[in-house]
Amino acid sequence: MTTIRVLIADDQVMVRQGFTVLLNAEPGIEVVGQAVDGLDAVAKVDELAPDVVLMDVRMPRLGGIEATRQITEPAGATVKVLVLTTFDLDEYVYEALRAGASGFLLKDASATELAQAVRVVAAGEALLAPNITKRLIAEFSRVTRTPRTPLKDRVGDLTGRETEVLSLIAQGLSNGEIAERLVVAEQTVKSHVGRILVKLGLRDRTQAAVFAYETGVVRPSGY
């Protein structure tokens, strides 16, 4: 079993220590370091090469949003960022997703939820708390106007089926649910998702969902 290397970035020592204890007790997960703020997180990502960073949003010197951007933007960057927040609709979470975060998790998550979140994000999947996935993406995309360019120009080289899969990703459906909706094998959906990410130059499903809303492939319900 490959061990998932985790860096915890939070300016509260109790949070860092608490998450460290919880995650180190989980099989296949190792906390390789702690960062006290965003600048420290960026430096330690370079030094420790973690697979996943648990990133607080509000930190001194450099906040979690800019730190996320600096960590995920470089070409070839593979580290995933999981944003930690106290509020389920924290306005800063929207910007963190735009900055490159793979998802977010509430700080009061259980040990099981925390470990599962790390595993999901490390595997390249998106992680948005299930009860607010659609609400979250729709809310921060409300202010983005649909581009006037034709849909075909917005989605590049995506096929009609890939565009359909992209739309369903943005609606919060899992691969299994998409497969059921389209009456195809789940492996087929995985292949579509992989091609969508490559063609659009996106990191993961979260970024694909953001792209779908911001380009008007999908519009938030009621808007």
GROMACS .gro file of C-alpha atoms in nm:
model
  223
    1MET     CA    1   0.000   0.000   0.000
    2THR     CA    2   0.133   0.343  -0.098
    3THR     CA    3   0.141   0.583   0.194
    4ILE     CA    4  -0.031   0.919   0.140
    5ARG     CA    5   0.193   1.200   0.261
    6VAL     CA    6   0.005   1.489   0.422
    7LEU     CA    7   0.106   1.843   0.517
    8ILE     CA    8  -0.120   2.033   0.759
    9ALA     CA    9  -0.125   2.413   0.726
   10ASP     CA   10  -0.309   2.600   1.002
   11ASP     CA   11  -0.209   2.884   1.231
   12GLN     CA   12  -0.376   2.717   1.530
   13VAL     CA   13  -0.144   2.470   1.697
   14MET     CA   14  -0.430   2.269   1.847
   15VAL     CA   15  -0.582   2.214   1.504
   16ARG     CA   16  -0.250   2.102   1.357
   17GLN     CA   17  -0.176   1.866   1.642
   18GLY     CA   18  -0.530   1.728   1.653
   19PHE     CA   19  -0.538   1.648   1.283
   20THR     CA   20  -0.189   1.503   1.301
   21VAL     CA   21  -0.292   1.258   1.573
   22LEU     CA   22  -0.610   1.160   1.388
   23LEU     CA   23  -0.444   1.106   1.051
   24ASN     CA   24  -0.136   0.925   1.179
   25ALA     CA   25  -0.370   0.672   1.338
   26GLU     CA   26  -0.512   0.588   0.995
   27PRO     CA   27  -0.354   0.313   0.784
   28GLY     CA   28  -0.182   0.435   0.470
   29ILE     CA   29  -0.166   0.801   0.578
   30GLU     CA   30   0.134   0.983   0.726
   31VAL     CA   31   0.155   1.347   0.832
   32VAL     CA   32   0.499   1.452   0.712
   33GLY     CA   33   0.489   1.810   0.836
   34GLN     CA   34   0.302   2.109   0.973
   35ALA     CA   35   0.296   2.467   0.848
   36VAL     CA   36   0.204   2.770   1.059
   37ASP     CA   37   0.090   2.992   0.768
   38GLY     CA   38   0.071   3.012   0.391
   39LEU     CA   39   0.434   3.105   0.333
   40ASP     CA   40   0.543   2.816   0.551
   41ALA     CA   41   0.310   2.585   0.358
   42VAL     CA   42   0.455   2.683   0.019
   43ALA     CA   43   0.809   2.631   0.146
   44LYS     CA   44   0.730   2.296   0.305
   45VAL     CA   45   0.556   2.165  -0.006
   46ASP     CA   46   0.886   2.218  -0.189
   47GLU     CA   47   1.082   2.063   0.097
   48LEU     CA   48   0.862   1.767   0.190
   49ALA     CA   49   0.676   1.685  -0.136
   50PRO     CA   50   0.343   1.589   0.025
   51ASP     CA   51   0.061   1.434  -0.174
   52VAL     CA   52  -0.210   1.635   0.002
   53VAL     CA   53  -0.210   1.966   0.188
   54LEU     CA   54  -0.482   2.037   0.443
   55MET     CA   55  -0.503   2.415   0.406
   56ASP     CA   56  -0.669   2.662   0.641
   57VAL     CA   57  -0.806   2.970   0.464
   58ARG     CA   58  -0.735   3.246   0.715
   59MET     CA   59  -0.370   3.255   0.816
   60PRO     CA   60  -0.116   3.534   0.882
   61ARG     CA   61   0.151   3.650   0.636
   62LEU     CA   62   0.002   3.454   0.345
   63GLY     CA   63  -0.353   3.324   0.343
   64GLY     CA   64  -0.465   2.983   0.227
   65ILE     CA   65  -0.606   3.102  -0.106
   66GLU     CA   66  -0.285   3.256  -0.235
   67ALA     CA   67  -0.083   2.970  -0.089
   68THR     CA   68  -0.307   2.725  -0.277
   69ARG     CA   69  -0.251   2.917  -0.599
   70GLN     CA   70   0.126   2.916  -0.555
   71ILE     CA   71   0.128   2.544  -0.478
   72THR     CA   72  -0.097   2.426  -0.761
   73GLU     CA   73  -0.010   2.665  -1.046
   74PRO     CA   74   0.344   2.550  -1.137
   75ALA     CA   75   0.358   2.322  -1.440
   76GLY     CA   76   0.374   1.961  -1.336
   77ALA     CA   77   0.245   2.025  -0.983
   78THR     CA   78   0.074   1.713  -0.851
   79VAL     CA   79   0.006   1.802  -0.487
   80LYS     CA   80  -0.364   1.828  -0.400
   81VAL     CA   81  -0.501   2.094  -0.169
   82LEU     CA   82  -0.795   2.025   0.060
   83VAL     CA   83  -0.927   2.347   0.213
   84LEU     CA   84  -1.033   2.345   0.578
   85THR     CA   85  -1.310   2.580   0.682
   86THR     CA   86  -1.534   2.646   0.980
   87PHE     CA   87  -1.837   2.743   0.775
   88ASP     CA   88  -2.003   2.534   0.506
   89LEU     CA   89  -2.048   2.833   0.277
   90ASP     CA   90  -1.745   3.037   0.370
   91GLU     CA   91  -1.707   3.298   0.093
   92TYR     CA   92  -1.334   3.232   0.078
   93VAL     CA   93  -1.390   2.870  -0.017
   94TYR     CA   94  -1.518   2.982  -0.356
   95GLU     CA   95  -1.194   3.161  -0.430
   96ALA     CA   96  -0.991   2.869  -0.299
   97LEU     CA   97  -1.156   2.639  -0.553
   98ARG     CA   98  -1.078   2.886  -0.828
   99ALA     CA   99  -0.720   2.901  -0.702
  100GLY     CA  100  -0.677   2.529  -0.754
  101ALA     CA  101  -0.807   2.352  -0.444
  102SER     CA  102  -0.948   2.004  -0.505
  103GLY     CA  103  -1.224   2.048  -0.251
  104PHE     CA  104  -1.298   2.146   0.104
  105LEU     CA  105  -1.389   1.996   0.437
  106LEU     CA  106  -1.540   2.137   0.752
  107LYS     CA  107  -1.306   2.152   1.052
  108ASP     CA  108  -1.556   1.963   1.267
  109ALA     CA  109  -1.539   1.657   1.040
  110SER     CA  110  -1.498   1.323   1.215
  111ALA     CA  111  -1.175   1.126   1.200
  112THR     CA  112  -1.333   0.891   0.948
  113GLU     CA  113  -1.451   1.179   0.727
  114LEU     CA  114  -1.110   1.345   0.745
  115ALA     CA  115  -0.923   1.029   0.645
  116GLN     CA  116  -1.169   0.955   0.365
  117ALA     CA  117  -1.133   1.310   0.235
  118VAL     CA  118  -0.755   1.276   0.221
  119ARG     CA  119  -0.782   0.945   0.035
  120VAL     CA  120  -1.037   1.079  -0.214
  121VAL     CA  121  -0.835   1.390  -0.295
  122ALA     CA  122  -0.507   1.196  -0.315
  123ALA     CA  123  -0.670   0.966  -0.570
  124GLY     CA  124  -0.745   1.265  -0.792
  125GLU     CA  125  -1.115   1.290  -0.717
  126ALA     CA  126  -1.297   1.604  -0.611
  127LEU     CA  127  -1.408   1.643  -0.252
  128LEU     CA  128  -1.695   1.873  -0.174
  129ALA     CA  129  -1.910   1.805   0.130
  130PRO     CA  130  -2.198   1.607  -0.024
  131ASN     CA  131  -2.477   1.810   0.135
  132ILE     CA  132  -2.363   2.136  -0.023
  133THR     CA  133  -2.187   2.041  -0.348
  134LYS     CA  134  -2.443   2.188  -0.585
  135ARG     CA  135  -2.523   2.481  -0.357
  136LEU     CA  136  -2.156   2.574  -0.325
  137ILE     CA  137  -2.064   2.571  -0.693
  138ALA     CA  138  -2.389   2.734  -0.800
  139GLU     CA  139  -2.350   3.014  -0.547
  140PHE     CA  140  -2.006   3.128  -0.647
  141SER     CA  141  -2.077   3.089  -1.017
  142ARG     CA  142  -2.393   3.301  -1.003
  143VAL     CA  143  -2.195   3.616  -1.063
  144THR     CA  144  -2.027   3.475  -1.373
  145ARG     CA  145  -2.215   3.568  -1.688
  146THR     CA  146  -2.249   3.313  -1.963
  147PRO     CA  147  -2.001   3.397  -2.241
  148ARG     CA  148  -2.155   3.503  -2.571
  149THR     CA  149  -1.927   3.272  -2.768
  150PRO     CA  150  -2.088   2.952  -2.901
  151LEU     CA  151  -2.081   2.653  -2.668
  152LYS     CA  152  -1.859   2.458  -2.912
  153ASP     CA  153  -1.592   2.728  -2.885
  154ARG     CA  154  -1.609   2.721  -2.506
  155VAL     CA  155  -1.559   2.346  -2.469
  156GLY     CA  156  -1.279   2.316  -2.724
  157ASP     CA  157  -1.236   1.967  -2.865
  158LEU     CA  158  -1.486   1.792  -2.637
  159THR     CA  159  -1.723   1.553  -2.809
  160GLY     CA  160  -2.096   1.577  -2.752
  161ARG     CA  161  -2.084   1.290  -2.504
  162GLU     CA  162  -1.788   1.441  -2.319
  163THR     CA  163  -1.975   1.772  -2.292
  164GLU     CA  164  -2.271   1.579  -2.150
  165VAL     CA  165  -2.047   1.408  -1.894
  166LEU     CA  166  -1.894   1.746  -1.802
  167SER     CA  167  -2.241   1.882  -1.736
  168LEU     CA  168  -2.325   1.589  -1.508
  169ILE     CA  169  -1.996   1.628  -1.318
  170ALA     CA  170  -2.091   1.990  -1.253
  171GLN     CA  171  -2.425   1.876  -1.115
  172GLY     CA  172  -2.242   1.675  -0.850
  173LEU     CA  173  -2.293   1.325  -0.990
  174SER     CA  174  -2.039   1.052  -0.921
  175ASN     CA  175  -1.901   0.827  -1.195
  176GLY     CA  176  -2.146   0.556  -1.093
  177GLU     CA  177  -2.441   0.793  -1.106
  178ILE     CA  178  -2.331   0.928  -1.445
  179ALA     CA  179  -2.298   0.572  -1.576
  180GLU     CA  180  -2.649   0.494  -1.459
  181ARG     CA  181  -2.788   0.814  -1.612
  182LEU     CA  182  -2.621   0.752  -1.949
  183VAL     CA  183  -2.669   0.373  -1.938
  184VAL     CA  184  -2.301   0.297  -1.993
  185ALA     CA  185  -2.029   0.118  -1.795
  186GLU     CA  186  -1.864   0.309  -1.510
  187GLN     CA  187  -1.525   0.246  -1.669
  188THR     CA  188  -1.651   0.423  -1.981
  189VAL     CA  189  -1.739   0.725  -1.769
  190LYS     CA  190  -1.393   0.721  -1.610
  191SER     CA  191  -1.241   0.725  -1.957
  192HIS     CA  192  -1.459   1.020  -2.057
  193VAL     CA  193  -1.363   1.210  -1.742
  194GLY     CA  194  -0.994   1.148  -1.805
  195ARG     CA  195  -1.020   1.278  -2.160
  196ILE     CA  196  -1.216   1.584  -2.047
  197LEU     CA  197  -0.947   1.678  -1.796
  198VAL     CA  198  -0.669   1.633  -2.051
  199LYS     CA  199  -0.845   1.826  -2.327
  200LEU     CA  200  -0.935   2.118  -2.102
  201GLY     CA  201  -0.607   2.117  -1.910
  202LEU     CA  202  -0.782   2.073  -1.575
  203ARG     CA  203  -0.654   1.904  -1.261
  204ASP     CA  204  -0.960   1.723  -1.131
  205ARG     CA  205  -1.338   1.702  -1.115
  206THR     CA  206  -1.368   2.010  -0.897
  207GLN     CA  207  -1.193   2.222  -1.156
  208ALA     CA  208  -1.408   2.062  -1.426
  209ALA     CA  209  -1.724   2.159  -1.236
  210VAL     CA  210  -1.602   2.515  -1.191
  211PHE     CA  211  -1.517   2.531  -1.564
  212ALA     CA  212  -1.863   2.404  -1.658
  213TYR     CA  213  -2.040   2.674  -1.460
  214GLU     CA  214  -1.807   2.958  -1.551
  215THR     CA  215  -1.831   2.885  -1.924
  216GLY     CA  216  -2.205   2.839  -1.919
  217VAL     CA  217  -2.204   2.467  -2.001
  218VAL     CA  218  -2.425   2.444  -1.694
  219ARG     CA  219  -2.619   2.726  -1.534
  220PRO     CA  220  -2.706   2.735  -1.164
  221SER     CA  221  -3.068   2.637  -1.105
  222GLY     CA  222  -3.294   2.937  -1.121
  223TYR     CA  223  -3.046   3.166  -1.299
   0.00000   0.00000   0.00000
